[in-house]
XYZ file of C-alpha atoms in Angstrom:
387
model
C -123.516 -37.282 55.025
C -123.837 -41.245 54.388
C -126.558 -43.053 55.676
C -126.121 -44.065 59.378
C -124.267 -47.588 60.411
C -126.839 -50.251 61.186
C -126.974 -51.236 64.541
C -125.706 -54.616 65.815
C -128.502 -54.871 68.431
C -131.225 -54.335 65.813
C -134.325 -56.816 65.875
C -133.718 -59.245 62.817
C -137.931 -59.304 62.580
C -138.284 -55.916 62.082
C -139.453 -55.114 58.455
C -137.255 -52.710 56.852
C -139.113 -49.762 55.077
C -137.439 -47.282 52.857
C -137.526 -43.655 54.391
C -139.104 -41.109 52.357
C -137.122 -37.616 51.258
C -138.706 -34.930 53.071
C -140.879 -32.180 51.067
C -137.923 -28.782 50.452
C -138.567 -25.680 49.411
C -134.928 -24.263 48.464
C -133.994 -21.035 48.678
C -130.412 -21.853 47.922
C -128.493 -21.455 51.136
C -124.852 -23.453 50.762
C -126.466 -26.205 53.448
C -129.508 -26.374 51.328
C -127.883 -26.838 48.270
C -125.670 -29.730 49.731
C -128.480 -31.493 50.579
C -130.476 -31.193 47.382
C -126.849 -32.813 45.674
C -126.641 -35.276 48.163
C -130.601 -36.666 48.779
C -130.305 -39.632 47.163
C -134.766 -39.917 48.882
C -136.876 -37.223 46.609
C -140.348 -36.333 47.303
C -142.382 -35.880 44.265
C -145.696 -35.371 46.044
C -145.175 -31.599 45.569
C -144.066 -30.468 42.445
C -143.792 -26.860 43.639
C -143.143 -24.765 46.494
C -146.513 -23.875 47.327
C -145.904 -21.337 49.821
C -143.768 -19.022 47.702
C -146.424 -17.060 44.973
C -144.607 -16.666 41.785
C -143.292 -13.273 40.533
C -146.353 -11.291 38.632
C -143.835 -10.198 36.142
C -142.952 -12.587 33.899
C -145.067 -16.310 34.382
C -142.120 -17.990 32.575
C -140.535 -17.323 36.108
C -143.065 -20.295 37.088
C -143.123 -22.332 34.373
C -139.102 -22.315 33.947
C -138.428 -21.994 37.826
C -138.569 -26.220 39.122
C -136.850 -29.423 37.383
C -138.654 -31.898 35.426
C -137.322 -34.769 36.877
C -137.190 -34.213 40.650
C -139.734 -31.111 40.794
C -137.208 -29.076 42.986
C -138.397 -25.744 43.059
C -136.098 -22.738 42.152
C -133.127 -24.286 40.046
C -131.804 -20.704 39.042
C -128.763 -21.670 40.837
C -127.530 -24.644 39.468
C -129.307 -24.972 36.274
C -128.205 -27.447 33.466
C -127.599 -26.000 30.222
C -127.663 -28.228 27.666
C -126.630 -28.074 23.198
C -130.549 -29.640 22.594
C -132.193 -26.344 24.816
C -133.934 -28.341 27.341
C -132.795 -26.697 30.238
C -135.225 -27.010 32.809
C -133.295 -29.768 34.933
C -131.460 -29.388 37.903
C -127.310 -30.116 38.191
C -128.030 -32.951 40.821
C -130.389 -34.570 38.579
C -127.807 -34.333 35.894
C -125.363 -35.715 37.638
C -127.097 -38.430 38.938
C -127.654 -39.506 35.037
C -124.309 -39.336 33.985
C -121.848 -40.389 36.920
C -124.416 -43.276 38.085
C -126.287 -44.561 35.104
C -123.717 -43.397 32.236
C -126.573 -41.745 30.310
C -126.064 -38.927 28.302
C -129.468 -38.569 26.580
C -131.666 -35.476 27.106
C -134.444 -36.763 29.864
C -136.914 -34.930 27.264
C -135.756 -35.507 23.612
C -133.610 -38.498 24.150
C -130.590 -36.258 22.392
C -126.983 -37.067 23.110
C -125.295 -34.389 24.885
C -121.756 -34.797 24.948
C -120.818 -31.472 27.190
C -123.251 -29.539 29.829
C -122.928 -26.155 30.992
C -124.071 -25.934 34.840
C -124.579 -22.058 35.665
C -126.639 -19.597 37.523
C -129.306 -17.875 35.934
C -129.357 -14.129 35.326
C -132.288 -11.545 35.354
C -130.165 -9.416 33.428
C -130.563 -11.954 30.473
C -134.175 -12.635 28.820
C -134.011 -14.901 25.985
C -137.291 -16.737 24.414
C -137.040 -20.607 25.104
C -137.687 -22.320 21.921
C -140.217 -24.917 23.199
C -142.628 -22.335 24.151
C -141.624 -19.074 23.600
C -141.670 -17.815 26.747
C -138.665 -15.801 28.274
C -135.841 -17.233 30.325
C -133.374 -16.260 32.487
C -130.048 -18.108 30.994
C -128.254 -18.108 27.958
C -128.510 -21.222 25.674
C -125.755 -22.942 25.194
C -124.363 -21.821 22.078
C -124.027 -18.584 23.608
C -121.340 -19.980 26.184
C -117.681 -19.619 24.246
C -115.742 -22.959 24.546
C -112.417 -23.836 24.392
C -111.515 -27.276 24.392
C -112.533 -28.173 27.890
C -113.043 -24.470 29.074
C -115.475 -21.904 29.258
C -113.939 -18.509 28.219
C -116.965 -16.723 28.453
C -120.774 -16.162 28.680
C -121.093 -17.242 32.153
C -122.839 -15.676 35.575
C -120.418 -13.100 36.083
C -120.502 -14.434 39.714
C -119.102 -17.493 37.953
C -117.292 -16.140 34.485
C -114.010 -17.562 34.211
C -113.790 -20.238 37.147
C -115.568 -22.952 35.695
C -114.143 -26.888 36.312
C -114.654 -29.454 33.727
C -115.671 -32.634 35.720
C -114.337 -35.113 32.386
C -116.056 -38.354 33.136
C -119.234 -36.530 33.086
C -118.682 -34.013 30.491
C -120.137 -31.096 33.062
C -118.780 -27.292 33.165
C -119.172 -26.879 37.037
C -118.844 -23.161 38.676
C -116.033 -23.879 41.017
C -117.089 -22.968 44.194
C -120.025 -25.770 43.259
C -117.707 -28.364 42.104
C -115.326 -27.819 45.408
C -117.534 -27.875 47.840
C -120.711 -30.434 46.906
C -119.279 -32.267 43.324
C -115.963 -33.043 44.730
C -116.755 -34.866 48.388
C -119.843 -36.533 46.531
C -117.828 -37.896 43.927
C -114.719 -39.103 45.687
C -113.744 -41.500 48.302
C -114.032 -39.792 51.978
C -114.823 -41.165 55.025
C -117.776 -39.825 56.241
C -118.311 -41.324 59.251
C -118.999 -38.874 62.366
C -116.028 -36.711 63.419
C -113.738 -38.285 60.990
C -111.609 -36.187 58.966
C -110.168 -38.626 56.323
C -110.797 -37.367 52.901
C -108.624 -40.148 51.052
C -107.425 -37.209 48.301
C -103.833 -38.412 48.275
C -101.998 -41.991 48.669
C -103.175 -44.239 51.822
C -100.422 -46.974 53.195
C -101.571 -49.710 54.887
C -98.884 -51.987 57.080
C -98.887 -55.334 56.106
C -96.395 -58.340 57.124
C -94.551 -59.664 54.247
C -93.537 -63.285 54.651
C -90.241 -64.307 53.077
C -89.702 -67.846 52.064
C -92.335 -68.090 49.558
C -95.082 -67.129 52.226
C -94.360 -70.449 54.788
C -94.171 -69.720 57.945
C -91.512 -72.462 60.265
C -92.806 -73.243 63.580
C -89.318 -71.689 65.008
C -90.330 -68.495 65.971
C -87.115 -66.443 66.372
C -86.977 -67.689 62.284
C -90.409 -66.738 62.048
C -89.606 -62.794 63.102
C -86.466 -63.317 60.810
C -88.316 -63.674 57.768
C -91.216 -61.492 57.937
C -90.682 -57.558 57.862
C -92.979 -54.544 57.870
C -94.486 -53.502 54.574
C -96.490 -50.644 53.495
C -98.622 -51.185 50.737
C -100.105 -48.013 48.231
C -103.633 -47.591 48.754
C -105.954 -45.088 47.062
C -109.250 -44.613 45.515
C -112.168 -46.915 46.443
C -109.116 -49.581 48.013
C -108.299 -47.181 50.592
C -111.769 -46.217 51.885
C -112.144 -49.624 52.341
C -108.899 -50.451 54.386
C -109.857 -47.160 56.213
C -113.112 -48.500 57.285
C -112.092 -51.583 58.123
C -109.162 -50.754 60.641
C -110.431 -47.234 61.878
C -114.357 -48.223 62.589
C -114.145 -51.842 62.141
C -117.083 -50.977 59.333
C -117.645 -51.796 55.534
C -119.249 -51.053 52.279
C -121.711 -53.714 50.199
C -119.140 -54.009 47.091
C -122.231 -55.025 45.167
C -123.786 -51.697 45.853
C -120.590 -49.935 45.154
C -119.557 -52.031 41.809
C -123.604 -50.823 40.824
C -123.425 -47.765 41.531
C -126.542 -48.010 43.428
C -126.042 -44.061 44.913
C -122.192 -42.001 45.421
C -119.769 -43.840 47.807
C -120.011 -41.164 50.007
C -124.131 -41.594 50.770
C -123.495 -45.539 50.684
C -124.272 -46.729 54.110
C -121.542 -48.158 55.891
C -122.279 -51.277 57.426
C -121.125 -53.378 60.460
C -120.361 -57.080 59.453
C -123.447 -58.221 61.117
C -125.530 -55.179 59.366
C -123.747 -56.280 55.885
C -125.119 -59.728 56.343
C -128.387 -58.391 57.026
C -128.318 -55.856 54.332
C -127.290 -58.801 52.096
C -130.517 -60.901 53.117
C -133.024 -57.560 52.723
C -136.153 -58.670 50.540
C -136.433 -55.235 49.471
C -132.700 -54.370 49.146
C -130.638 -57.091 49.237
C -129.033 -58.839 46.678
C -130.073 -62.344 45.884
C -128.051 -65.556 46.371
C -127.298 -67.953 43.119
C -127.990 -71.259 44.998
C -125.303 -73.348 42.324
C -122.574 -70.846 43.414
C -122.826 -70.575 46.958
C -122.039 -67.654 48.275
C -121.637 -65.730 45.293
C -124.224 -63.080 45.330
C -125.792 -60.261 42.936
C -127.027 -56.881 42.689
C -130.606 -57.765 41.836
C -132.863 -60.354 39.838
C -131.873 -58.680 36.561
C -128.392 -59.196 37.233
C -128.854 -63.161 38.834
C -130.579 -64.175 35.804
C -128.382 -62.890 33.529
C -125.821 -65.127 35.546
C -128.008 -68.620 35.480
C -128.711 -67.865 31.958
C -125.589 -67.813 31.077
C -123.353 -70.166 33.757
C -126.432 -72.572 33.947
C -128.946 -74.428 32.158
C -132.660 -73.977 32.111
C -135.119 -77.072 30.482
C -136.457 -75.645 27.354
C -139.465 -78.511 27.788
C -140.506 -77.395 31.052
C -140.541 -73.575 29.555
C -142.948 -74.785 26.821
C -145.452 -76.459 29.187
C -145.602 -72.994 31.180
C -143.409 -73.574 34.447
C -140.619 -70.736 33.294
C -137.201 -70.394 35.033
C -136.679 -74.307 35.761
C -132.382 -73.785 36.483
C -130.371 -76.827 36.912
C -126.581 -76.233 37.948
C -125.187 -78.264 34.901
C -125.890 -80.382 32.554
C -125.500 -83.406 34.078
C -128.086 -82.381 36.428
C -130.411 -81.373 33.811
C -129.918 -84.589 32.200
C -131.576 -86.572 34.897
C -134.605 -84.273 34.690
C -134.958 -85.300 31.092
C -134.610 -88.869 32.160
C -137.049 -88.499 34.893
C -139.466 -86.079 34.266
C -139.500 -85.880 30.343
C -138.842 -88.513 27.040
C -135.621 -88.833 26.209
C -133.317 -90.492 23.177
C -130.999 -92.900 24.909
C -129.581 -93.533 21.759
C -125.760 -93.410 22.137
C -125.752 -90.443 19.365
C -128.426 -88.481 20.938
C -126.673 -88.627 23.960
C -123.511 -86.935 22.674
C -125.457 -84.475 21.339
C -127.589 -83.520 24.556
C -130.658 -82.079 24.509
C -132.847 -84.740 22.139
C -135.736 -84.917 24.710
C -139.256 -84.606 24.013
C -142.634 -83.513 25.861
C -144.256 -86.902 25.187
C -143.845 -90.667 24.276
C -145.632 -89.697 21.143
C -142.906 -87.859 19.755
C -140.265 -90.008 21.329
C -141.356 -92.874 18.906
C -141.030 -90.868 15.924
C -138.159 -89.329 16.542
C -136.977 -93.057 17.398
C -138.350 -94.630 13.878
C -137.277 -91.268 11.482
C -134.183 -90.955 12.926
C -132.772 -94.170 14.041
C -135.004 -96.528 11.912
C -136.308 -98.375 14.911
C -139.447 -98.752 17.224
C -138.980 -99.116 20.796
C -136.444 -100.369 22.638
C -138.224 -103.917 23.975
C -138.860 -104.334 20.403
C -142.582 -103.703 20.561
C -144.382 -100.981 18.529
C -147.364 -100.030 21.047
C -147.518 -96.990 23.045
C -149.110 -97.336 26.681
C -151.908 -95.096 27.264
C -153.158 -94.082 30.937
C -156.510 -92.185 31.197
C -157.775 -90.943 34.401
């Protein structure tokens, strides 16, 4: 489920501390599984279930048996197969890569994979795995027979022949899997407590359209006249929103769903006085660009990318070690130079912006190389001040 509405009547001086994922052992109930999808919080203080011994059979059972990226132990149920053989990395984890962060590379060997096979592994099958020899329960990919974007055969026979291809991931789901965790965690439902919108087909929202080029008259019998009833067509992200807004008067951080910080569906959704908050979070938030008030940004990253760009930083300040000196344009920036630096007031210089120097030193002989003359009182000394 989605992280819990904040709470109008929350203390605005209360720090904010991110929760930690609790420590799971999974035995792969459906609930369990869910969860494992869906915990966006993953504790990597125990990197395996300590209270189950491993089989005395085979100890590629251990070593094979937990993901290398969250350290979830057991992923014999939804195992990622992938064409470079590194398959010891859970579906969630997967998923996470490619539907959030568009990477396709192999967390190991940095290979692009293209398609993944996501399957159950079977103690009917022992194969060696090529990294260390030692034997596994699931066939390699190449053993899986593909069909354009189907899987004809190879798989769990639990799962052989009901696979879905999820495209914008390139992942062979078993379907039950894809139905009842990928789907909901993917798409655009409600979430909230006891509400049953899923948002799978068209939403309409009722608007009033205003004839007569949208002005209103201050008659208002020809105000009713020439405004009617509209339904606009609302799906996807669009209709959440409108959903949230009119049903629970709640709303999502755009920012954080533009980001992709985690799925829609585990977004929290936010009152307008919790968005505001959230907004304002040191830890969380998303800064403010103080020259475009009150235009805001997913991070630091992303707001200096933005004055670096839109703005203008002083190159001389940057040289004398005080980094990140922003001015909103050049205008402003030019009466910095003027005031805290040297700069060419010659009428050329000026059109070109930017002739400024660190000291008078270099002011003068850019003035007497360039422009073939000393300073502009006519004198040729340079006033020194020692303290």
């Amino acid at each position: 489920k989605p992280v819990a509405p904040t709470s109008d009547s929350e203390d605005d001086e209360i720090e904010q501390v991110a929760a930690v994922g609790d420590d799971f052992a999974y035995n792969m109930n459906d609930n369990e599984m869910e969860h494992k999808f869906a915990n966006k919080d993953i504790d990597h203080s125990t990197p395996v279930n300590t209270t189950t011994k491993p089989s005395s059979s085979s100890s590629s059972r251990t070593q094979h048996s937990y993901c290398l990226i969250c350290y979830t132990h057991n992923i014999s149920h939804y195992r990622s197969i992938l064409p470079c053989g590194h398959d010891d990395i859970c579906a969630p984890c997967m998923l996470r890569l490619r539907y959030l962060d568009n990477d396709t590379q192999c967390p190991v060997c940095k290979a692009s994979n293209d398609v993944i096979i996501v399957d159950k592994d079977n103690l009917n099958v022992d194969e060696l795995d090529a990294s260390d020899g030692l034997a596994v329960h699931h066939k390699k990919f190449n053993q899986y027979e593909l069909w354009g974007n189907e899987i004809l055969s190879g798989g769990h026979p639990d799962n052989n022949g009901r696979f879905v291809y999820k495209e914008d991931v390139g992942m062979h789901f078993p379907r039950d899997v894809y139905e009842r965790v990928v789907t909901p965690l993917c798409g655009y439902a409600c979430g909230m407590e006891g509400c049953t919108f899923v948002n799978e087909g068209d939403s309409y929202l009722n608007e009033r359209d205003v004839n007569d080029n949208g002005k209103r008259t201050s008659n208002n019998n020809q105000q009713q006249q020439n405004t009617r009833e509209v339904k606009r067509r609302l799906t996807g992200i669009k209709a959440l929103k409108a959903h949230l807004r009119m049903e629970h008067g709640m709303t999502l951080c755009d920012l954080c769903v533009d980001n992709k910080r985690n799925f829609v569906y585990n977004l929290q959704r936010f009152t307008p006085q919790g968005l505001k908050k959230h907004e304002n979070d040191k830890q969380e938030g998303h800064p403010l660009c103080e020259f475009c008030r009150p235009k805001r940004f997913y991070d630091i990253v992303k707001l200096h990318e933005h004055l670096n760009k839109e703005h203008y930083k002083c190159h001389i300040c940057e040289k004398q070690g005080k980094p990140n000196q922003f001015f909103k344009d050049y205008k402003m920036l030019e009466k910095h130079f003027d005031r805290d630096h040297y700069m060419c007031h010659d009428a050329q210089c000026l059109a070109a912006r930017f002739v400024v120097f660190e000291n008078e030193i270099d002011l003068r002989a850019h003035e007497s190389t360039v422009h073939g003359t000393t300073r502009r009182d006519g004198g040729t000394k340079i006033k020194l001040e020692f303290r």
